[in-house]
Amino acid sequence: MKKLIARAHEMRKRAHAPYSNYAVGAAVLTSDGEIIGGCNIESSSYGLTCCAERVALFRAIAEGHSSFKALAVATENGGSLCGACRQVVWDLCGDIPIFITDNKGKIEKASSAKLLPEAFDQNKLK
Ligand code: THU
């Protein structure tokens, strides 16, 4: 998990966040042991911004991964995942541990199920 968290922090440096100046890094651990990173990417049309967590997961999927074991998120102040990312993480990863970290070494361990209680998901679409 140390490596996963370190990658999330490295990814913060890649953030494209000229509007909010809030850099977020994320890293997802695949079931075959690879770590894939993402950073937030903002648009001048603010709503088109994509969060670091979704960039990491979409990148992992695009690279051929489909099963995930853990996620790490790095911000300056230990900010948690937004609602949209909670939904996407639940849909793509199920219940996995999520490490939410700040730049002072604080690590909070959460899980997708705890972050999105009573989740809507594919089971409701059957
Ligand atoms: N952001 C993320 O990357 N992940 C989250 O879960 C919360 C918010 C980004 C989006 C935007 O670029 C900046 O943080 C401020 O909202």
PDB file of C-alpha atoms and ligand atoms in Angstrom:
ATOM      1  CA  MET A   1       0.000   0.000   0.000  1.00  0.00           C
ATOM      2  CA  LYS A   2       2.994   2.291   0.526  1.00  0.00           C
ATOM      3  CA  LYS A   3       3.746   2.165  -3.208  1.00  0.00           C
ATOM      4  CA  LEU A   4       0.125   2.860  -4.092  1.00  0.00           C
ATOM      5  CA  ILE A   5      -0.016   5.892  -1.816  1.00  0.00           C
ATOM      6  CA  ALA A   6       3.359   7.149  -3.079  1.00  0.00           C
ATOM      7  CA  ARG A   7       2.091   6.949  -6.676  1.00  0.00           C
ATOM      8  CA  ALA A   8      -1.027   8.950  -5.781  1.00  0.00           C
ATOM      9  CA  HIS A   9       1.226  11.665  -4.345  1.00  0.00           C
ATOM     10  CA  GLU A  10       3.451  11.630  -7.431  1.00  0.00           C
ATOM     11  CA  MET A  11       0.389  11.995  -9.626  1.00  0.00           C
ATOM     12  CA  ARG A  12      -0.589  15.231  -7.847  1.00  0.00           C
ATOM     13  CA  LYS A  13       2.337  16.856  -9.642  1.00  0.00           C
ATOM     14  CA  ARG A  14       0.678  16.097 -12.978  1.00  0.00           C
ATOM     15  CA  ALA A  15      -2.606  17.791 -12.042  1.00  0.00           C
ATOM     16  CA  HIS A  16      -3.920  20.292 -14.577  1.00  0.00           C
ATOM     17  CA  ALA A  17      -5.853  22.516 -12.177  1.00  0.00           C
ATOM     18  CA  PRO A  18      -5.385  26.166 -13.255  1.00  0.00           C
ATOM     19  CA  TYR A  19      -8.884  27.192 -12.088  1.00  0.00           C
ATOM     20  CA  SER A  20      -9.143  25.657  -8.629  1.00  0.00           C
ATOM     21  CA  ASN A  21      -5.423  25.244  -7.926  1.00  0.00           C
ATOM     22  CA  TYR A  22      -6.458  22.109  -6.040  1.00  0.00           C
ATOM     23  CA  ALA A  23      -4.171  19.300  -7.178  1.00  0.00           C
ATOM     24  CA  VAL A  24      -5.432  15.753  -6.724  1.00  0.00           C
ATOM     25  CA  GLY A  25      -3.573  12.524  -7.441  1.00  0.00           C
ATOM     26  CA  ALA A  26      -4.979   9.015  -7.471  1.00  0.00           C
ATOM     27  CA  ALA A  27      -3.621   5.526  -7.997  1.00  0.00           C
ATOM     28  CA  VAL A  28      -5.454   2.262  -8.447  1.00  0.00           C
ATOM     29  CA  LEU A  29      -4.018  -1.196  -7.762  1.00  0.00           C
ATOM     30  CA  THR A  30      -5.159  -3.772 -10.330  1.00  0.00           C
ATOM     31  CA  SER A  31      -5.790  -7.410  -9.471  1.00  0.00           C
ATOM     32  CA  ASP A  32      -2.668  -8.384 -11.390  1.00  0.00           C
ATOM     33  CA  GLY A  33      -0.551  -6.070  -9.249  1.00  0.00           C
ATOM     34  CA  GLU A  34      -0.134  -3.067 -11.526  1.00  0.00           C
ATOM     35  CA  ILE A  35      -0.475   0.476 -10.246  1.00  0.00           C
ATOM     36  CA  ILE A  36      -2.124   3.000 -12.565  1.00  0.00           C
ATOM     37  CA  GLY A  37      -2.194   6.703 -11.734  1.00  0.00           C
ATOM     38  CA  GLY A  38      -4.406   9.654 -12.538  1.00  0.00           C
ATOM     39  CA  CYS A  39      -4.619  13.364 -11.773  1.00  0.00           C
ATOM     40  CA  ASN A  40      -7.420  15.895 -11.993  1.00  0.00           C
ATOM     41  CA  ILE A  41      -7.755  17.629 -15.353  1.00  0.00           C
ATOM     42  CA  GLU A  42      -9.758  20.843 -15.428  1.00  0.00           C
ATOM     43  CA  SER A  43     -11.514  22.608 -18.309  1.00  0.00           C
ATOM     44  CA  SER A  44     -12.334  26.297 -18.754  1.00  0.00           C
ATOM     45  CA  SER A  45     -15.900  24.996 -18.999  1.00  0.00           C
ATOM     46  CA  TYR A  46     -15.658  23.894 -15.368  1.00  0.00           C
ATOM     47  CA  GLY A  47     -18.219  21.091 -15.501  1.00  0.00           C
ATOM     48  CA  LEU A  48     -16.085  19.185 -17.996  1.00  0.00           C
ATOM     49  CA  THR A  49     -13.346  18.705 -15.410  1.00  0.00           C
ATOM     50  CA  CYS A  50     -12.467  15.112 -14.642  1.00  0.00           C
ATOM     51  CA  CYS A  51     -11.386  14.074 -11.154  1.00  0.00           C
ATOM     52  CA  ALA A  52      -8.130  12.232 -10.502  1.00  0.00           C
ATOM     53  CA  GLU A  53      -9.908   9.066  -9.345  1.00  0.00           C
ATOM     54  CA  ARG A  54     -11.884   8.746 -12.566  1.00  0.00           C
ATOM     55  CA  VAL A  55      -8.861   9.539 -14.715  1.00  0.00           C
ATOM     56  CA  ALA A  56      -6.952   6.717 -12.964  1.00  0.00           C
ATOM     57  CA  LEU A  57      -9.785   4.221 -13.311  1.00  0.00           C
ATOM     58  CA  PHE A  58     -10.674   5.110 -16.900  1.00  0.00           C
ATOM     59  CA  ARG A  59      -7.022   4.925 -17.845  1.00  0.00           C
ATOM     60  CA  ALA A  60      -6.724   1.509 -16.204  1.00  0.00           C
ATOM     61  CA  ILE A  61      -9.798   0.236 -18.046  1.00  0.00           C
ATOM     62  CA  ALA A  62      -8.486   1.638 -21.339  1.00  0.00           C
ATOM     63  CA  GLU A  63      -5.216  -0.185 -20.733  1.00  0.00           C
ATOM     64  CA  GLY A  64      -7.086  -3.472 -20.428  1.00  0.00           C
ATOM     65  CA  HIS A  65      -7.580  -3.887 -16.664  1.00  0.00           C
ATOM     66  CA  SER A  66     -10.974  -4.824 -15.311  1.00  0.00           C
ATOM     67  CA  SER A  67     -10.487  -5.860 -11.704  1.00  0.00           C
ATOM     68  CA  PHE A  68      -9.191  -3.657  -8.906  1.00  0.00           C
ATOM     69  CA  LYS A  69      -7.961  -4.216  -5.362  1.00  0.00           C
ATOM     70  CA  ALA A  70      -7.396  -0.779  -3.813  1.00  0.00           C
ATOM     71  CA  LEU A  71      -7.393   2.946  -4.504  1.00  0.00           C
ATOM     72  CA  ALA A  72      -5.327   5.780  -3.037  1.00  0.00           C
ATOM     73  CA  VAL A  73      -6.175   9.480  -3.238  1.00  0.00           C
ATOM     74  CA  ALA A  74      -3.755  12.298  -2.433  1.00  0.00           C
ATOM     75  CA  THR A  75      -4.561  15.950  -1.778  1.00  0.00           C
ATOM     76  CA  GLU A  76      -2.981  18.735   0.195  1.00  0.00           C
ATOM     77  CA  ASN A  77      -5.509  18.531   2.995  1.00  0.00           C
ATOM     78  CA  GLY A  78      -6.914  14.985   2.986  1.00  0.00           C
ATOM     79  CA  GLY A  79     -10.006  15.813   0.926  1.00  0.00           C
ATOM     80  CA  SER A  80     -12.320  12.889   0.325  1.00  0.00           C
ATOM     81  CA  LEU A  81     -13.793  11.604  -2.945  1.00  0.00           C
ATOM     82  CA  CYS A  82     -16.613  13.543  -4.595  1.00  0.00           C
ATOM     83  CA  GLY A  83     -20.009  11.908  -5.026  1.00  0.00           C
ATOM     84  CA  ALA A  84     -19.541  11.180  -8.734  1.00  0.00           C
ATOM     85  CA  CYS A  85     -16.259   9.364  -8.079  1.00  0.00           C
ATOM     86  CA  ARG A  86     -17.821   7.357  -5.257  1.00  0.00           C
ATOM     87  CA  GLN A  87     -20.428   6.066  -7.696  1.00  0.00           C
ATOM     88  CA  VAL A  88     -17.871   5.251 -10.413  1.00  0.00           C
ATOM     89  CA  VAL A  89     -15.531   3.533  -7.935  1.00  0.00           C
ATOM     90  CA  TRP A  90     -18.418   1.425  -6.636  1.00  0.00           C
ATOM     91  CA  ASP A  91     -19.507   0.492 -10.169  1.00  0.00           C
ATOM     92  CA  LEU A  92     -16.030  -0.416 -11.425  1.00  0.00           C
ATOM     93  CA  CYS A  93     -14.372  -1.768  -8.275  1.00  0.00           C
ATOM     94  CA  GLY A  94     -17.071  -2.935  -5.874  1.00  0.00           C
ATOM     95  CA  ASP A  95     -16.083  -2.782  -2.225  1.00  0.00           C
ATOM     96  CA  ILE A  96     -12.350  -2.050  -2.070  1.00  0.00           C
ATOM     97  CA  PRO A  97     -10.195  -0.255   0.503  1.00  0.00           C
ATOM     98  CA  ILE A  98      -9.571   3.429  -0.234  1.00  0.00           C
ATOM     99  CA  PHE A  99      -6.639   5.289   1.308  1.00  0.00           C
ATOM    100  CA  ILE A 100      -7.263   9.024   1.615  1.00  0.00           C
ATOM    101  CA  THR A 101      -4.080  10.937   2.305  1.00  0.00           C
ATOM    102  CA  ASP A 102      -2.765  14.441   2.788  1.00  0.00           C
ATOM    103  CA  ASN A 103       0.682  15.929   2.204  1.00  0.00           C
ATOM    104  CA  LYS A 104       1.669  15.695   5.876  1.00  0.00           C
ATOM    105  CA  GLY A 105       1.570  11.901   6.040  1.00  0.00           C
ATOM    106  CA  LYS A 106      -1.953  11.416   7.368  1.00  0.00           C
ATOM    107  CA  ILE A 107      -3.584   8.262   5.951  1.00  0.00           C
ATOM    108  CA  GLU A 108      -7.274   7.550   6.462  1.00  0.00           C
ATOM    109  CA  LYS A 109      -8.528   4.113   5.478  1.00  0.00           C
ATOM    110  CA  ALA A 110     -12.045   4.031   4.074  1.00  0.00           C
ATOM    111  CA  SER A 111     -13.882   1.681   1.727  1.00  0.00           C
ATOM    112  CA  SER A 112     -16.129   2.173  -1.276  1.00  0.00           C
ATOM    113  CA  ALA A 113     -19.096   0.645   0.568  1.00  0.00           C
ATOM    114  CA  LYS A 114     -18.671   2.990   3.538  1.00  0.00           C
ATOM    115  CA  LEU A 115     -18.310   6.012   1.274  1.00  0.00           C
ATOM    116  CA  LEU A 116     -21.457   5.200  -0.699  1.00  0.00           C
ATOM    117  CA  PRO A 117     -24.068   3.636   1.568  1.00  0.00           C
ATOM    118  CA  GLU A 118     -27.208   2.223  -0.077  1.00  0.00           C
ATOM    119  CA  ALA A 119     -25.528   2.512  -3.464  1.00  0.00           C
ATOM    120  CA  PHE A 120     -27.442   2.468  -6.701  1.00  0.00           C
ATOM    121  CA  ASP A 121     -25.826  -0.023  -9.078  1.00  0.00           C
ATOM    122  CA  GLN A 122     -26.281  -2.581 -11.846  1.00  0.00           C
ATOM    123  CA  ASN A 123     -28.367  -4.855  -9.592  1.00  0.00           C
ATOM    124  CA  LYS A 124     -31.183  -2.309  -9.755  1.00  0.00           C
ATOM    125  CA  LEU A 125     -31.109  -2.468 -13.555  1.00  0.00           C
ATOM    126  CA  LYS A 126     -31.889  -6.184 -13.811  1.00  0.00           C
TER     127      LYS A 126
HETATM  128  N1  THU B   1     -11.364  16.671  -7.498  1.00  0.00           N
HETATM  129  C1  THU B   1     -10.812  15.448  -7.726  1.00  0.00           C
HETATM  130  O1  THU B   1      -9.910  15.277  -8.554  1.00  0.00           O
HETATM  131  N2  THU B   1     -11.304  14.403  -7.002  1.00  0.00           N
HETATM  132  C2  THU B   1     -12.309  14.488  -6.089  1.00  0.00           C
HETATM  133  O2  THU B   1     -12.783  13.477  -5.609  1.00  0.00           O
HETATM  134  C3  THU B   1     -12.755  15.816  -5.658  1.00  0.00           C
HETATM  135  C4  THU B   1     -12.427  16.942  -6.575  1.00  0.00           C
HETATM  136  C5  THU B   1     -10.849  17.813  -8.284  1.00  0.00           C
HETATM  137  C6  THU B   1     -11.815  18.352  -9.291  1.00  0.00           C
HETATM  138  C7  THU B   1     -11.320  19.773  -9.452  1.00  0.00           C
HETATM  139  O3  THU B   1     -10.279  19.773 -10.425  1.00  0.00           O
HETATM  140  C8  THU B   1     -10.698  20.117  -8.114  1.00  0.00           C
HETATM  141  O4  THU B   1     -10.525  18.886  -7.431  1.00  0.00           O
HETATM  142  C9  THU B   1     -11.554  21.040  -7.266  1.00  0.00           C
HETATM  143  O5  THU B   1     -12.853  20.584  -7.169  1.00  0.00           O
END
